[in-house]
Amino acid sequence: MKIKVLTLSLLLQLITLTVFSQTAAGLKSLLNKEAEFIFPQKPANISSILKTETVFYEDANEEKYAKWLTPSGLELFCSIGEDQVIKEMYFDIPDDKFLIIEGLPHNLTMNKTTLQESIAKFNKYGLKKEKLNDGALFSDGTKLTFKKGKHYTTLLFDNNNLLKFISLTNELIDPAAN
């Protein structure tokens, strides 16, 4: 009887570790020593570091974009400037998967970093907090925005106060634009 209980216990622990394990984003070479994303970048460099192909596409206004889906499940995407230069980046995870991904800019972890941790960590940068409405990407969630260095960072949290999205931009995006 003790062997069955021990075996079942070990099996449940193994399953728990697998389900709730964290995956590294593989961005270390794209971050500086303060864990900030290094700009400017070229798509080929990002593709090489992430070991995945760049997917180029255009929107309805014929603006050019690039995206990368990493083996960890993290998606990076950005607009492409002149001469294929990248000056901003967005980090997202698929809605249909619960992934915990660490090693992101500012030492953040998707689906683990909380709203309260982020407020405490980034409040010194003139943090702005905004409640998201029902029509937003994460209804009843929260948006935090701050400027560190030359870039604005926007963090989106779901209604459980877990980090779901990161953007690093040169200027704040007008909410009416989308």
mmCIF file of C-alpha atoms in Angstrom:
data_model
loop_
_atom_site.group_PDB
_atom_site.id
_atom_site.type_symbol
_atom_site.label_atom_id
_atom_site.label_comp_id
_atom_site.label_asym_id
_atom_site.label_seq_id
_atom_site.Cartn_x
_atom_site.Cartn_y
_atom_site.Cartn_z
ATOM 1 C CA MET A 1 0.000 0.000 0.000
ATOM 2 C CA LYS A 2 2.863 2.392 0.846
ATOM 3 C CA ILE A 3 4.441 1.772 -2.556
ATOM 4 C CA LYS A 4 1.214 2.728 -4.361
ATOM 5 C CA VAL A 5 0.902 5.933 -2.341
ATOM 6 C CA LEU A 6 4.547 6.801 -2.944
ATOM 7 C CA THR A 7 4.263 6.054 -6.675
ATOM 8 C CA LEU A 8 1.075 8.103 -6.991
ATOM 9 C CA SER A 9 2.658 10.960 -5.052
ATOM 10 C CA LEU A 10 5.732 10.997 -7.312
ATOM 11 C CA LEU A 11 3.569 10.860 -10.424
ATOM 12 C CA LEU A 12 1.465 13.823 -9.277
ATOM 13 C CA GLN A 13 4.590 15.843 -8.478
ATOM 14 C CA LEU A 14 6.014 15.115 -11.921
ATOM 15 C CA ILE A 15 2.776 16.183 -13.601
ATOM 16 C CA THR A 16 2.632 19.357 -11.487
ATOM 17 C CA LEU A 17 6.211 20.279 -12.364
ATOM 18 C CA THR A 18 5.522 19.749 -16.061
ATOM 19 C CA VAL A 19 2.292 21.751 -16.105
ATOM 20 C CA PHE A 20 3.571 24.677 -14.057
ATOM 21 C CA SER A 21 7.159 24.763 -15.245
ATOM 22 C CA GLN A 22 8.636 27.991 -16.494
ATOM 23 C CA THR A 23 10.197 28.282 -19.894
ATOM 24 C CA ALA A 24 13.014 30.683 -20.665
ATOM 25 C CA ALA A 25 12.215 33.041 -23.523
ATOM 26 C CA GLY A 26 15.711 32.740 -25.023
ATOM 27 C CA LEU A 27 16.152 36.510 -25.233
ATOM 28 C CA LYS A 28 19.327 36.826 -23.168
ATOM 29 C CA SER A 29 21.466 37.975 -26.127
ATOM 30 C CA LEU A 30 18.856 40.616 -26.998
ATOM 31 C CA LEU A 31 18.902 42.160 -23.511
ATOM 32 C CA ASN A 32 21.567 44.346 -21.911
ATOM 33 C CA LYS A 33 22.894 43.857 -18.370
ATOM 34 C CA GLU A 34 19.896 45.777 -16.936
ATOM 35 C CA ALA A 35 17.556 43.342 -18.752
ATOM 36 C CA GLU A 36 16.438 46.015 -21.214
ATOM 37 C CA PHE A 37 15.855 45.134 -24.862
ATOM 38 C CA ILE A 38 18.716 46.378 -27.056
ATOM 39 C CA PHE A 39 17.614 48.722 -29.864
ATOM 40 C CA PRO A 40 18.019 49.085 -32.793
ATOM 41 C CA GLN A 41 17.937 45.525 -34.125
ATOM 42 C CA LYS A 42 17.705 43.877 -37.522
ATOM 43 C CA PRO A 43 15.252 41.027 -38.232
ATOM 44 C CA ALA A 44 18.066 38.667 -39.250
ATOM 45 C CA ASN A 45 19.809 39.161 -35.905
ATOM 46 C CA ILE A 46 16.630 38.468 -33.927
ATOM 47 C CA SER A 47 15.894 35.425 -36.071
ATOM 48 C CA SER A 48 19.391 34.088 -35.503
ATOM 49 C CA ILE A 49 19.271 34.562 -31.731
ATOM 50 C CA LEU A 50 15.769 33.113 -31.375
ATOM 51 C CA LYS A 51 16.566 30.282 -33.805
ATOM 52 C CA THR A 52 13.326 30.821 -35.666
ATOM 53 C CA GLU A 53 12.321 32.324 -38.992
ATOM 54 C CA THR A 54 11.127 35.877 -39.389
ATOM 55 C CA VAL A 55 7.619 36.159 -40.811
ATOM 56 C CA PHE A 56 7.155 39.412 -42.730
ATOM 57 C CA TYR A 57 3.692 40.808 -43.406
ATOM 58 C CA GLU A 58 1.840 44.045 -44.145
ATOM 59 C CA ASP A 59 -1.309 45.495 -42.624
ATOM 60 C CA ALA A 60 -4.208 47.080 -44.523
ATOM 61 C CA ASN A 61 -2.267 50.371 -44.695
ATOM 62 C CA GLU A 62 0.717 48.585 -46.282
ATOM 63 C CA GLU A 63 2.850 49.128 -43.179
ATOM 64 C CA LYS A 64 5.509 46.449 -42.828
ATOM 65 C CA TYR A 65 5.773 44.166 -39.808
ATOM 66 C CA ALA A 66 7.812 41.187 -38.668
ATOM 67 C CA LYS A 67 7.063 38.483 -36.129
ATOM 68 C CA TRP A 68 8.796 35.522 -34.533
ATOM 69 C CA LEU A 69 7.216 32.592 -32.711
ATOM 70 C CA THR A 70 9.804 31.134 -30.346
ATOM 71 C CA PRO A 71 10.031 27.475 -29.333
ATOM 72 C CA SER A 72 8.881 28.546 -25.844
ATOM 73 C CA GLY A 73 5.576 29.789 -27.307
ATOM 74 C CA LEU A 74 6.396 33.472 -26.903
ATOM 75 C CA GLU A 75 5.561 35.664 -29.880
ATOM 76 C CA LEU A 76 7.557 38.794 -30.658
ATOM 77 C CA PHE A 77 6.339 41.250 -33.268
ATOM 78 C CA CYS A 78 7.222 44.751 -34.441
ATOM 79 C CA SER A 79 6.871 47.306 -37.165
ATOM 80 C CA ILE A 80 9.781 47.480 -39.593
ATOM 81 C CA GLY A 81 11.340 50.873 -40.170
ATOM 82 C CA GLU A 82 13.438 52.098 -43.026
ATOM 83 C CA ASP A 83 16.410 49.896 -43.879
ATOM 84 C CA GLN A 84 14.767 46.999 -41.976
ATOM 85 C CA VAL A 85 15.579 48.627 -38.610
ATOM 86 C CA ILE A 86 13.566 47.650 -35.534
ATOM 87 C CA LYS A 87 13.111 50.338 -32.900
ATOM 88 C CA GLU A 88 10.199 48.876 -30.910
ATOM 89 C CA MET A 89 9.020 45.422 -29.893
ATOM 90 C CA TYR A 90 5.898 43.665 -28.595
ATOM 91 C CA PHE A 91 5.811 40.435 -26.578
ATOM 92 C CA ASP A 92 2.723 38.234 -26.439
ATOM 93 C CA ILE A 93 1.650 34.661 -25.722
ATOM 94 C CA PRO A 94 -1.198 32.722 -27.357
ATOM 95 C CA ASP A 95 -4.556 33.060 -25.600
ATOM 96 C CA ASP A 96 -5.250 29.347 -25.855
ATOM 97 C CA LYS A 97 -2.165 28.265 -23.881
ATOM 98 C CA PHE A 98 -1.174 28.923 -20.284
ATOM 99 C CA LEU A 99 2.579 29.392 -20.571
ATOM 100 C CA ILE A 100 4.887 30.788 -17.917
ATOM 101 C CA ILE A 101 7.759 32.438 -19.773
ATOM 102 C CA GLU A 102 10.663 34.068 -17.956
ATOM 103 C CA GLY A 103 13.692 36.013 -19.138
ATOM 104 C CA LEU A 104 11.716 38.889 -20.625
ATOM 105 C CA PRO A 105 12.705 42.565 -20.627
ATOM 106 C CA HIS A 106 12.914 44.141 -17.150
ATOM 107 C CA ASN A 107 13.205 40.593 -15.710
ATOM 108 C CA LEU A 108 9.469 40.052 -16.155
ATOM 109 C CA THR A 109 7.722 36.676 -16.399
ATOM 110 C CA MET A 110 4.528 36.182 -18.418
ATOM 111 C CA ASN A 111 1.693 34.603 -16.436
ATOM 112 C CA LYS A 112 3.651 34.956 -13.193
ATOM 113 C CA THR A 113 4.610 38.608 -12.640
ATOM 114 C CA THR A 114 1.749 40.281 -10.787
ATOM 115 C CA LEU A 115 0.328 43.764 -11.012
ATOM 116 C CA GLN A 116 1.370 44.498 -7.428
ATOM 117 C CA GLU A 117 4.984 43.384 -8.058
ATOM 118 C CA SER A 118 5.176 45.577 -11.149
ATOM 119 C CA ILE A 119 3.774 48.635 -9.380
ATOM 120 C CA ALA A 120 6.366 48.261 -6.636
ATOM 121 C CA LYS A 121 9.186 47.671 -9.139
ATOM 122 C CA PHE A 122 8.425 50.441 -11.665
ATOM 123 C CA ASN A 123 6.761 53.142 -9.558
ATOM 124 C CA LYS A 124 10.026 55.141 -9.519
ATOM 125 C CA TYR A 125 9.686 55.696 -13.301
ATOM 126 C CA GLY A 126 6.497 57.773 -13.151
ATOM 127 C CA LEU A 127 4.205 54.790 -13.525
ATOM 128 C CA LYS A 128 0.698 55.374 -14.903
ATOM 129 C CA LYS A 129 -2.035 52.877 -14.027
ATOM 130 C CA GLU A 130 -5.237 52.475 -16.028
ATOM 131 C CA LYS A 131 -8.135 50.060 -15.596
ATOM 132 C CA LEU A 132 -9.068 48.318 -18.867
ATOM 133 C CA ASN A 133 -12.717 48.359 -19.886
ATOM 134 C CA ASP A 134 -14.914 45.576 -21.231
ATOM 135 C CA GLY A 135 -13.946 46.231 -24.854
ATOM 136 C CA ALA A 136 -10.207 45.972 -24.172
ATOM 137 C CA LEU A 137 -7.973 43.023 -24.983
ATOM 138 C CA PHE A 138 -7.959 41.977 -21.310
ATOM 139 C CA SER A 139 -11.375 43.049 -19.996
ATOM 140 C CA ASP A 140 -11.293 44.205 -16.380
ATOM 141 C CA GLY A 141 -7.509 44.001 -16.462
ATOM 142 C CA THR A 142 -4.985 46.764 -15.859
ATOM 143 C CA LYS A 143 -2.507 48.664 -18.014
ATOM 144 C CA LEU A 144 0.729 50.050 -16.579
ATOM 145 C CA THR A 145 2.869 52.487 -18.547
ATOM 146 C CA PHE A 146 6.250 53.992 -17.699
ATOM 147 C CA LYS A 147 9.256 55.467 -19.468
ATOM 148 C CA LYS A 148 12.731 54.165 -18.734
ATOM 149 C CA GLY A 149 15.494 55.571 -20.880
ATOM 150 C CA LYS A 150 14.337 56.249 -24.435
ATOM 151 C CA HIS A 151 11.472 53.745 -24.480
ATOM 152 C CA TYR A 152 7.994 53.519 -23.069
ATOM 153 C CA THR A 153 7.025 50.184 -21.586
ATOM 154 C CA THR A 154 3.391 49.146 -21.486
ATOM 155 C CA LEU A 155 2.357 46.120 -19.449
ATOM 156 C CA LEU A 156 -1.093 44.553 -19.746
ATOM 157 C CA PHE A 157 -2.486 42.401 -16.957
ATOM 158 C CA ASP A 158 -5.588 40.201 -17.061
ATOM 159 C CA ASN A 159 -8.404 40.305 -14.498
ATOM 160 C CA ASN A 160 -6.336 37.930 -12.308
ATOM 161 C CA ASN A 161 -3.552 40.558 -12.208
ATOM 162 C CA LEU A 162 -1.098 38.380 -14.170
ATOM 163 C CA LEU A 163 1.177 39.835 -16.861
ATOM 164 C CA LYS A 164 -0.028 38.948 -20.376
ATOM 165 C CA PHE A 165 1.569 41.469 -22.763
ATOM 166 C CA ILE A 166 4.616 43.770 -22.973
ATOM 167 C CA SER A 167 5.323 46.548 -25.436
ATOM 168 C CA LEU A 168 8.464 48.636 -25.803
ATOM 169 C CA THR A 169 7.896 51.706 -27.964
ATOM 170 C CA ASN A 170 9.497 55.068 -28.787
ATOM 171 C CA GLU A 171 6.252 56.905 -28.133
ATOM 172 C CA LEU A 172 2.960 56.122 -26.487
ATOM 173 C CA ILE A 173 0.379 54.632 -28.805
ATOM 174 C CA ASP A 174 -2.884 56.546 -29.021
ATOM 175 C CA PRO A 175 -5.701 54.234 -27.828
ATOM 176 C CA ALA A 176 -7.919 55.614 -30.604
ATOM 177 C CA ALA A 177 -5.491 54.223 -33.189
ATOM 178 C CA ASN A 178 -6.686 50.666 -32.649
#
